[in-house]
Amino acid sequence: MWHQLIHPGHELAVRYAAAQPKPAGGAALGQILVASGAAAVLTAALLVLGFGHRSGRIGLLARLAAWSERGFGGSLPGWAALPSLVSLISLVTALLGMYWDISLHISRGRDEGPLANIAHYPILIGLFGIFTAGVLAIVLPKGERPGAAAVRITRGWYAPAGGVLLAGSGFYALLGFPLDDVWHRIFGQDVTLWGPTHLMLIGGAGLSLVALMILEREGRNVASGPAVRPWLGDVRRAAIVGGLLIGLSVFQAEYDFGVPQFRLVHQPFMIALAAGCALVAARLWIGRGGALLSVVFYMLVRGGVSVVVAGIIGQLWAAVPLYFAEALCVELAAPALARRPLTFGAVSGVLIGTAGFAAEYGWSHVAMRLPWTGDILPEGVIMAVAGGVAGGLLGALLVLGVQGRLPRPAVARSLFAASLVVIAAAVTSGLLINVPPDVRVSMTLTDVGGDAGHRSAGARVTISPADAVKDPSWVTITAWQGGGLHVDRLVALGHGTYRTTGRMPLSGQWKTLVRMQDGRSISAVPIYLPDDPAIGAKQMPAPQRFTRPVQNEGLVLQRELKQGVPGWLWTAASAVVLCCSLALVLALGWGVARVSRRLPAAEEVRS
C-alpha cells in the first residue's frame, strides 16, 4: 500500500507539510526577529559571565574550570579543559542536528521557516556551543599568560591562540545561518548540502577541531604536573582527531543518503581526503593504534547519529563510510615511515587512494544506496590518490606544528599551498558536468494499487539514442520531498531500455524523476512534479506514456532556485563566501605555525 513507501514516523510530517505554506525565499520577518532576539540574549549572557569572571564578581566559570581540570586528570589546565569538553559536546549536538536536518530536507523539502524546523535547534545550540567554548578559553586565563603562543587582548590579558581560533570557527559557522537567509532571498532556496552558505556551517564546525588541537597543545605546555591518568590524554586525542574525521566526512552527506547532486567521483575523493588528513594526524599524534582508535570513535559517534536519526527519530538512514581499511593502511606504513612524517603522509595517501579505494568500493555495494560502478574508473582512483596525498600531507603538517617540529617556513608553506591547490583542482574537476544534447527518454507506466488519491506505478524506460548512456554511474528513478525517499536503481534490459524494480510515488508533494550519470554527463527527466504556488510552478503530471527531453537535473531537483538572477551576482556572492572560507583556513594555518615557532618541541613523532 501507499503508506509502505514512507516511514510511519513521517506521516504526521507529511500532513503538516501539506497544510502549511512553504516560502521559497527568506524567512518571515517575525521568525527573523525571534531568532535575532534569542541570539542577542544568549550572547549577552555569555558576555556577562565572561565579564563577571574577569572582574572576579562571578565565580561560576572558575569552579567549572577547576572541575574540568580534575576530570582530565590534571593533564590540562582549566582554561583548556573546560572549553575542550564544551566543544566536543557541542560538536556532537550539531552533528545530530545536521544529519536530522539533511534528512528532513530530503524527505520534506524546504522549510516552512527556519524556526519551524526542529532540527535547526540542535544545530544552533551546537554551533553556539563551539563559539562559547572559544570564548571560555579566551576569558578564563587570569593573572597568567597561557603560554608563549598566547595572543594579547589587552595590556594584561592574554588568550590562548587555540581559543581565539575556536571562537572564530564557531562564529564563522554561526554566520552561515543569517547569510543563508540572505542567500535564499537573492537566489531562492538551494536544496543541496553544497550550497555556499551551507558549507560555511559545516566547514566552521569541522575545522574547529584543528583549533581544539592547538588549544590542547597550549594547555599541555603549561600543565602544572604529570597527569594522574595518562591514558586519558590518548583518549582525548582520539576523540579530537576522530571528531576531525567526522567533520571532514559531513561534506559527503548527500552521498550517504543516496541523493548526491554531483559526480560520483567526488565521493572517493572526499573519503580519501578526510582519511588522509585525520588518520595520518591520529597516528603521528597518538602513536601506535592511533588511527584505528580514532576510527572507532568515529564509528561510535557517526554511526550512533545515524541510528538515532533513523531508528529513534524516525527519519532517513545515512550510510557510514567504513574507514577501517584506510586506518590499517596508515598503521602498516607507520613503523617504517613515521619518523619521516611528510613522507609518511604522502605514502599513506597513496595507500588510502588505492587499497582504501578498493575497500570502500566493496563497502559501497553493501551499505550505499548508490554503489560505486566501473564508470568512475580510473578517474576515481586518481581523484582518491590526489585527495589522500593532499590530506596526508596536511595531517602531517598539522601534527608537526602542534609538536613544534614544522619544517622551515618555505617548505611548510609550499606543501600547505600545494595541498590546497590540489584539493581545489579536484573539487573543480568533480563539479564540471555537461548535459547530453538531443537525448530523450520515453516511459510507459504501469499503475500499481495505492490508497485513494495516492498514485504509484512501475515503469519501462527507454533512452534514445540507445548509446547515450554506455557505462553509467547510475540510472535511477528518484522520488523525494513527498514524505520520504525512494531510490530505484533501474535494471538494464539492453538497447537503452530499463525497468523499475519497485513502484514509484506519483502524487502529492513527491518530486519524481529519472536521473542519469555517465562520466561527466549528468541529466534528468521529470516524471511527476507537484504544484508549487510559491515559485509559480505548475504541476507536471505523469501520463501513462510520454517522451521528454533530458535536462540539467539541478533545474529539477532545485525548482526553487530563481532563474532570472544575473550570473555575475551568484559568482560574486560565491567568491565572498570562498574568501571567508580561505581566511578561516589560513587563520588555522597561522595558529599551527605560531605554536610550532613559540612553544618548545616537547614530543617526538611516534613510530
XYZ file of C-alpha atoms in Angstrom:
607
model
C 0.000 0.000 0.000
C 0.952 3.672 -0.327
C 1.925 4.038 3.324
C 4.666 1.438 2.806
C 6.568 3.942 0.678
C 7.208 6.167 3.669
C 8.345 5.541 7.194
C 5.348 5.561 9.571
C 7.063 8.283 11.584
C 6.829 10.595 8.579
C 3.043 10.571 8.239
C 2.449 13.442 10.653
C 5.202 15.438 8.954
C 3.563 14.855 5.565
C 0.162 16.087 6.772
C 1.727 19.111 8.431
C 3.784 19.920 5.344
C 0.734 19.664 3.097
C -1.215 22.049 5.330
C 1.461 24.713 5.706
C 2.735 27.135 3.077
C 6.437 26.804 2.342
C 8.006 30.103 1.332
C 10.618 29.804 -1.388
C 12.652 32.859 -0.340
C 13.842 34.139 3.018
C 12.245 33.657 6.394
C 9.275 35.647 7.634
C 10.146 38.853 9.496
C 8.664 37.503 12.739
C 10.954 34.485 12.704
C 13.975 36.685 11.997
C 13.111 38.885 14.979
C 12.640 35.891 17.295
C 15.906 34.268 16.172
C 17.821 37.544 16.451
C 16.392 38.198 19.903
C 17.340 34.739 21.136
C 20.874 35.132 19.761
C 21.196 38.523 21.455
C 20.063 37.121 24.811
C 22.481 34.190 24.657
C 25.357 36.418 23.596
C 24.574 38.877 26.392
C 24.525 36.074 28.948
C 27.887 34.835 27.689
C 29.351 38.337 27.901
C 28.025 38.783 31.440
C 29.625 35.507 32.536
C 32.893 36.423 30.884
C 32.992 39.937 32.329
C 31.963 38.640 35.748
C 34.786 36.109 35.695
C 37.381 38.644 34.572
C 36.255 41.115 37.252
C 36.051 38.477 39.978
C 32.346 39.071 40.618
C 31.133 35.707 39.281
C 32.929 32.523 40.302
C 30.920 30.020 38.256
C 33.398 29.726 35.382
C 36.347 29.317 37.754
C 34.578 26.470 39.554
C 33.633 24.749 36.295
C 37.200 25.113 35.007
C 38.630 23.587 38.195
C 36.172 20.681 37.982
C 37.117 20.079 34.347
C 40.826 20.169 35.163
C 40.338 17.471 37.805
C 38.217 15.453 35.399
C 41.023 15.463 32.834
C 43.397 14.103 35.455
C 45.489 17.266 35.623
C 46.744 16.871 32.054
C 45.180 20.189 31.005
C 44.666 23.479 32.851
C 41.072 24.544 33.379
C 41.182 27.180 30.645
C 41.838 24.375 28.122
C 39.958 21.506 29.796
C 36.551 23.207 30.098
C 36.484 24.553 26.510
C 37.558 21.137 25.196
C 34.683 19.445 26.993
C 32.129 22.064 25.914
C 33.384 21.947 22.336
C 33.211 18.161 21.955
C 29.690 18.006 23.418
C 28.607 20.873 21.170
C 30.051 19.240 18.066
C 28.126 16.015 18.675
C 24.948 18.056 19.223
C 25.470 19.974 15.971
C 26.256 16.743 14.104
C 22.979 15.187 15.218
C 21.092 18.285 14.119
C 22.853 18.419 10.749
C 22.024 14.842 9.761
C 18.485 15.258 11.084
C 18.114 18.462 9.077
C 19.509 16.919 5.884
C 17.097 14.007 6.290
C 14.157 16.377 6.728
C 15.057 18.350 3.614
C 15.365 15.175 1.559
C 12.064 13.777 2.800
C 10.035 17.006 3.152
C 11.712 19.640 1.003
C 12.220 23.210 2.078
C 11.213 24.538 5.490
C 8.038 26.360 6.413
C 10.530 28.664 8.145
C 13.839 28.339 9.996
C 12.138 28.103 13.396
C 9.608 25.562 12.103
C 12.372 23.004 11.505
C 13.075 21.253 14.801
C 16.462 20.001 13.554
C 17.747 23.582 13.360
C 17.696 23.870 17.150
C 20.434 21.310 17.930
C 22.482 22.776 15.063
C 22.218 26.273 16.510
C 22.838 25.074 20.060
C 25.866 23.084 18.931
C 27.380 25.884 16.849
C 26.798 28.421 19.615
C 28.423 25.929 21.980
C 31.557 25.857 19.796
C 31.669 29.657 19.848
C 31.080 29.595 23.602
C 33.956 27.145 24.093
C 36.277 29.534 22.284
C 35.084 32.493 24.344
C 35.617 30.479 27.545
C 39.195 29.724 26.520
C 39.726 33.444 25.913
C 38.265 34.749 29.205
C 39.322 32.009 31.653
C 43.081 32.708 31.980
C 43.532 35.345 34.727
C 46.775 36.669 36.076
C 48.808 34.495 33.735
C 49.925 34.289 30.166
C 48.745 30.899 28.861
C 51.971 30.054 27.053
C 54.273 31.845 24.669
C 51.856 31.382 21.746
C 49.098 33.325 23.519
C 47.507 36.325 21.782
C 47.426 39.673 23.551
C 43.885 41.016 24.065
C 44.609 43.988 26.357
C 47.582 45.141 28.388
C 47.381 42.363 30.959
C 45.097 39.896 29.217
C 46.416 37.114 27.021
C 44.277 34.446 25.384
C 45.449 31.092 24.016
C 45.705 31.127 20.230
C 43.601 27.955 20.056
C 40.810 29.682 21.982
C 40.793 32.655 19.618
C 40.659 30.333 16.615
C 37.969 28.170 18.236
C 35.771 31.223 18.792
C 36.468 32.328 15.219
C 35.466 28.933 13.822
C 32.240 28.939 15.820
C 31.425 32.497 14.769
C 32.107 31.653 11.123
C 29.746 28.668 11.320
C 27.029 30.691 13.071
C 27.360 33.420 10.446
C 26.200 30.876 7.894
C 22.648 30.961 9.301
C 21.763 34.642 8.654
C 23.736 34.598 5.401
C 21.736 31.549 4.328
C 18.538 33.566 4.695
C 20.039 36.396 2.631
C 21.132 33.847 0.026
C 17.608 32.459 -0.218
C 16.156 35.932 -0.697
C 18.515 36.653 -3.581
C 18.807 33.269 -5.288
C 15.890 31.214 -3.953
C 16.102 28.044 -1.886
C 19.070 25.808 -2.712
C 18.025 22.376 -1.503
C 21.524 20.918 -1.553
C 24.185 20.327 1.040
C 26.770 22.050 -1.150
C 25.142 25.457 -1.121
C 27.853 28.034 -0.306
C 26.317 29.163 2.994
C 25.631 25.554 3.983
C 29.338 24.844 3.533
C 30.068 27.645 5.995
C 28.061 25.830 8.671
C 29.797 22.533 8.008
C 33.281 23.938 7.463
C 33.295 26.111 10.557
C 32.194 23.235 12.762
C 34.511 20.636 11.212
C 37.622 22.816 11.172
C 37.090 23.877 14.781
C 38.787 20.566 15.657
C 42.062 21.997 14.335
C 41.676 24.906 16.749
C 40.963 22.387 19.504
C 44.232 20.569 18.712
C 46.102 23.870 19.018
C 44.378 24.605 22.327
C 45.249 21.135 23.616
C 48.906 21.714 22.755
C 48.938 25.052 24.558
C 47.286 23.509 27.590
C 49.708 20.594 27.737
C 52.595 23.031 27.557
C 51.632 24.748 30.818
C 50.126 21.773 32.699
C 51.280 22.011 36.308
C 52.420 18.437 36.726
C 52.242 14.875 35.442
C 48.801 13.619 34.523
C 47.084 11.446 37.112
C 45.580 9.265 34.379
C 47.936 9.484 31.358
C 45.740 7.244 29.211
C 43.090 9.966 29.230
C 45.388 12.006 27.019
C 45.301 9.400 24.254
C 41.535 9.025 24.586
C 41.094 12.785 24.391
C 43.324 12.996 21.341
C 41.474 10.143 19.654
C 38.216 11.994 20.302
C 39.607 15.206 18.810
C 41.063 13.580 15.687
C 38.068 11.254 15.362
C 35.946 14.393 15.536
C 38.037 15.902 12.752
C 37.355 12.782 10.665
C 33.633 13.193 11.335
C 33.723 16.889 10.483
C 35.506 16.310 7.187
C 33.107 13.459 6.372
C 29.966 15.589 6.704
C 30.728 17.039 3.263
C 29.813 13.582 1.870
C 26.337 13.542 3.423
C 24.386 13.722 0.150
C 26.143 10.526 -0.913
C 25.449 8.946 2.485
C 21.718 9.443 1.975
C 21.765 8.460 -1.703
C 20.776 11.797 -3.269
C 24.092 13.267 -4.477
C 23.799 16.206 -6.829
C 27.380 15.923 -8.068
C 29.530 13.379 -9.864
C 30.200 10.050 -8.184
C 34.000 10.530 -8.362
C 33.561 13.250 -5.756
C 32.785 10.661 -3.086
C 36.048 8.626 -3.184
C 37.971 11.908 -3.335
C 36.287 13.273 -0.216
C 36.644 9.977 1.663
C 40.363 9.812 0.853
C 40.920 13.470 1.770
C 39.227 13.044 5.143
C 41.062 9.775 5.829
C 44.452 11.122 4.790
C 44.215 14.244 6.936
C 42.637 12.809 10.079
C 44.176 9.327 10.199
C 47.748 10.414 9.429
C 47.375 13.057 12.139
C 45.977 10.477 14.542
C 48.850 8.028 14.021
C 51.523 10.708 14.442
C 49.846 12.399 17.404
C 48.685 9.388 19.403
C 51.138 6.701 18.400
C 50.669 3.007 17.643
C 46.991 2.203 17.035
C 46.016 5.880 16.982
C 44.419 5.727 13.525
C 42.317 2.701 14.457
C 41.317 4.241 17.803
C 40.152 7.397 16.028
C 38.076 5.356 13.564
C 36.451 3.525 16.490
C 35.454 6.905 17.943
C 34.221 7.984 14.508
C 32.093 4.862 14.113
C 30.584 5.173 17.593
C 29.587 8.808 17.117
C 28.834 8.962 13.403
C 27.167 5.551 13.379
C 25.310 6.448 16.557
C 23.922 9.588 14.922
C 22.584 7.511 12.009
C 20.926 5.123 14.461
C 19.348 7.984 16.422
C 18.124 9.854 13.321
C 16.727 6.759 11.584
C 15.880 4.408 14.436
C 14.676 6.755 17.169
C 13.594 9.982 15.455
C 12.198 8.022 12.501
C 13.895 9.861 9.648
C 16.125 8.565 6.834
C 19.141 6.282 7.266
C 22.515 7.730 6.287
C 25.174 5.205 5.293
C 28.558 5.400 7.033
C 31.855 5.193 5.094
C 33.966 2.449 6.653
C 37.464 3.980 7.076
C 38.879 0.871 8.819
C 40.792 -0.177 5.699
C 42.276 3.312 5.419
C 43.279 3.206 9.083
C 45.031 -0.143 8.514
C 46.922 1.358 5.559
C 48.155 4.164 7.786
C 49.101 1.820 10.628
C 51.014 -0.515 8.277
C 53.019 2.355 6.792
C 53.863 3.894 10.160
C 56.633 1.588 11.533
C 58.909 2.287 8.568
C 57.968 5.904 7.850
C 56.554 7.641 10.935
C 59.901 9.252 11.754
C 59.742 10.932 8.354
C 56.268 12.428 8.787
C 55.903 14.153 5.419
C 56.965 11.047 3.527
C 54.691 9.037 5.784
C 51.750 11.338 4.961
C 52.333 11.094 1.208
C 52.794 7.301 1.177
C 49.760 6.826 3.412
C 47.783 8.972 0.995
C 48.748 6.737 -1.928
C 47.735 3.633 0.035
C 44.452 5.257 1.042
C 43.751 6.222 -2.573
C 44.356 2.691 -3.872
C 43.833 -0.031 -1.249
C 41.422 2.188 0.673
C 39.539 2.960 -2.534
C 39.181 -0.771 -3.252
C 37.808 -1.428 0.233
C 35.303 1.428 0.046
C 34.302 0.250 -3.459
C 33.283 -3.093 -1.971
C 31.656 -1.470 1.072
C 29.569 0.789 -1.165
C 27.851 -2.301 -2.582
C 26.947 -3.369 0.942
C 25.953 -0.071 2.547
C 25.255 2.635 -0.060
C 22.024 3.366 -1.905
C 24.181 4.255 -4.914
C 27.148 1.859 -5.014
C 30.289 2.706 -6.938
C 30.498 1.401 -10.503
C 33.131 0.923 -13.174
C 32.139 4.302 -14.617
C 34.361 6.054 -12.048
C 37.467 4.055 -13.001
C 40.240 5.108 -13.402
C 39.336 8.733 -12.622
C 38.024 7.791 -9.185
C 41.356 6.224 -8.222
C 43.267 9.271 -9.473
C 40.958 11.565 -7.505
C 41.270 9.368 -4.412
C 45.077 9.333 -4.604
C 45.113 13.120 -5.024
C 42.821 13.540 -2.029
C 44.728 11.008 0.058
C 48.138 12.560 -0.591
C 46.909 16.140 -0.068
C 45.138 15.111 3.117
C 48.112 13.061 4.339
C 50.482 15.997 3.898
C 48.077 18.359 5.672
C 47.660 15.884 8.524
C 51.421 15.507 8.889
C 51.957 19.292 8.835
C 49.228 19.712 11.436
C 50.829 17.324 13.913
C 54.351 18.591 13.244
C 53.020 22.055 14.019
C 51.396 21.161 17.338
C 54.541 19.236 18.267
C 56.761 22.235 17.478
C 58.541 20.426 14.643
C 57.395 22.108 11.455
C 59.999 22.153 8.671
C 61.426 25.514 7.676
C 58.748 28.022 6.586
C 59.485 27.801 2.855
C 58.916 24.036 2.865
C 55.875 24.092 5.163
C 54.160 26.912 3.274
C 54.860 25.354 -0.120
C 53.415 21.975 0.907
C 50.422 23.645 2.566
C 49.691 25.755 -0.517
C 50.261 22.850 -2.928
C 47.837 20.652 -0.968
C 45.149 23.349 -1.081
C 45.683 23.778 -4.836
C 45.320 20.028 -5.408
C 42.117 19.995 -3.350
C 40.715 22.972 -5.258
C 41.596 21.382 -8.619
C 39.993 18.056 -7.685
C 36.822 19.734 -6.430
C 36.618 21.812 -9.601
C 37.071 18.696 -11.743
C 34.308 16.954 -9.827
C 31.941 19.870 -10.398
C 32.472 20.155 -14.174
C 29.486 18.472 -15.831
C 27.544 18.592 -19.075
C 24.034 17.730 -20.237
C 23.984 15.447 -23.300
C 22.263 17.109 -26.290
C 19.417 15.565 -28.265
C 18.700 12.780 -25.758
C 15.127 11.824 -24.937
C 13.510 9.432 -22.508
C 10.290 7.540 -23.235
C 8.323 5.940 -20.418
C 5.458 3.523 -20.174
C 3.869 3.475 -16.715
C 2.027 0.570 -15.152
C -0.105 1.744 -12.252
C 0.086 -0.261 -9.053
C -2.696 -0.200 -6.498
C -2.480 2.560 -3.900
C -4.607 4.283 -1.318
C -7.279 6.667 -2.560
C -5.690 9.792 -4.025
C -2.172 8.341 -3.886
C -0.885 7.055 -7.181
C 2.121 4.762 -7.609
C 3.446 2.905 -10.648
C 6.189 0.796 -12.143
C 7.767 1.797 -15.441
C 9.634 0.773 -18.550
C 12.207 3.424 -19.515
C 13.777 3.815 -22.950
C 16.649 6.208 -23.609
C 17.248 7.361 -27.164
C 19.653 7.213 -28.768
C 20.351 3.853 -27.135
C 24.067 4.536 -26.749
C 23.563 7.849 -24.952
C 24.305 6.079 -21.665
C 27.014 3.439 -22.059
C 28.555 2.585 -18.687
C 26.684 4.771 -16.201
C 27.426 5.597 -12.598
C 23.688 5.345 -12.127
C 20.378 5.281 -13.921
C 17.745 5.634 -11.242
C 14.265 6.787 -10.531
C 14.438 9.053 -7.508
C 11.441 10.437 -5.651
C 11.900 12.762 -2.700
C 10.340 15.559 -0.652
C 6.949 13.855 -0.507
C 7.437 12.424 2.977
C 10.334 10.037 2.400
C 12.909 8.917 -0.142
C 12.560 6.411 -2.973
C 15.712 5.460 -4.922
C 15.282 2.696 -7.511
C 18.376 1.569 -9.435
C 16.906 0.553 -12.771
C 17.590 -2.847 -14.337
C 19.148 -2.688 -17.811
C 17.299 -4.726 -20.439
C 19.552 -3.775 -23.360
C 19.381 -1.298 -26.272
C 18.886 1.672 -23.907
C 15.864 0.123 -22.199
C 15.450 -0.234 -18.419
C 12.752 -1.277 -15.991
C 11.939 -0.374 -12.423
C 12.303 -2.825 -9.547
C 9.520 -1.313 -7.445
C 6.773 1.252 -7.576
C 7.366 4.980 -7.529
C 5.078 7.624 -5.995
C 3.339 9.911 -8.493
C 1.096 12.201 -6.454
C 1.020 14.551 -3.510
C 4.191 16.548 -2.872
C 6.556 13.956 -4.302
C 9.104 15.063 -6.891
C 9.814 12.036 -9.072
C 12.399 11.950 -11.853
C 14.745 9.759 -13.867
C 18.382 10.532 -13.044
C 21.354 9.555 -15.218
C 25.082 9.997 -14.707
C 27.665 8.759 -17.197
C 31.147 10.216 -16.843
C 30.773 13.998 -16.835
C 27.250 13.745 -18.200
C 24.560 14.368 -15.567
C 20.940 14.779 -16.619
C 17.391 14.139 -15.533
C 13.857 13.838 -16.838
C 10.953 14.847 -14.583
C 8.215 12.244 -14.305
C 5.899 13.928 -11.807
C 6.223 17.330 -10.127
C 3.612 18.916 -7.839
C 2.051 22.361 -7.933
C 4.251 24.914 -6.155
C 2.448 28.292 -5.996
C 5.291 29.902 -4.033
C 7.536 29.713 -7.090
C 4.798 29.875 -9.720
C 5.387 26.284 -10.866
C 2.511 24.210 -12.198
C 2.050 20.500 -11.688
C 3.758 18.244 -14.217
C 1.544 15.156 -14.442
C 2.710 11.652 -15.309
C 0.587 10.211 -18.169
C 0.663 6.509 -18.955
C 3.032 7.101 -21.883
C 5.219 10.099 -22.621
C 8.521 11.186 -24.132
C 10.521 14.071 -22.690
C 13.982 15.523 -23.375
C 16.690 15.254 -20.736
C 17.678 18.441 -18.946
C 20.004 19.740 -16.269
C 18.984 17.809 -13.193
C 19.686 20.813 -10.976
C 16.699 22.554 -12.535
C 14.512 19.629 -11.461
C 15.995 18.845 -8.051
C 16.139 22.522 -7.107
C 12.998 24.010 -8.653
C 13.089 26.773 -6.038
C 16.208 28.436 -7.454
C 15.432 31.747 -9.128
C 16.236 31.690 -12.841
C 16.461 35.405 -13.597
C 19.342 36.288 -11.280
C 22.417 37.670 -13.125
C 25.266 35.178 -13.254
C 27.770 37.749 -12.066
C 25.827 38.203 -8.820
C 25.961 34.486 -7.990
C 29.681 34.433 -8.871
C 30.385 37.477 -6.692
C 28.418 36.104 -3.727
C 30.139 32.721 -4.019
C 33.519 34.456 -4.216
C 32.797 36.286 -0.947
C 31.981 33.008 0.795
C 35.097 31.408 -0.721
C 37.301 34.256 0.525
C 35.839 33.951 4.026
C 36.491 30.198 3.951
C 40.076 30.694 2.825
C 40.535 33.258 5.596
C 39.463 30.635 8.153
C 41.802 28.004 6.680
C 44.722 30.428 6.582
C 44.000 31.567 10.143
C 44.165 27.964 11.329
C 47.420 27.522 9.409
C 48.737 30.632 11.147
C 47.771 29.131 14.507
C 49.586 25.873 13.793
C 52.708 27.766 12.714
C 52.518 30.039 15.772
C 52.514 27.233 18.336
C 55.262 25.461 16.402
C 57.505 28.540 16.489
C 56.794 29.706 20.032
C 56.323 26.557 22.096
C 59.147 24.123 22.858
C 59.286 20.859 20.942
C 58.006 18.656 23.740
C 57.192 15.479 21.863
C 58.775 13.360 19.178
C 56.983 11.758 16.271
C 55.861 8.363 17.488
C 56.735 5.298 15.465
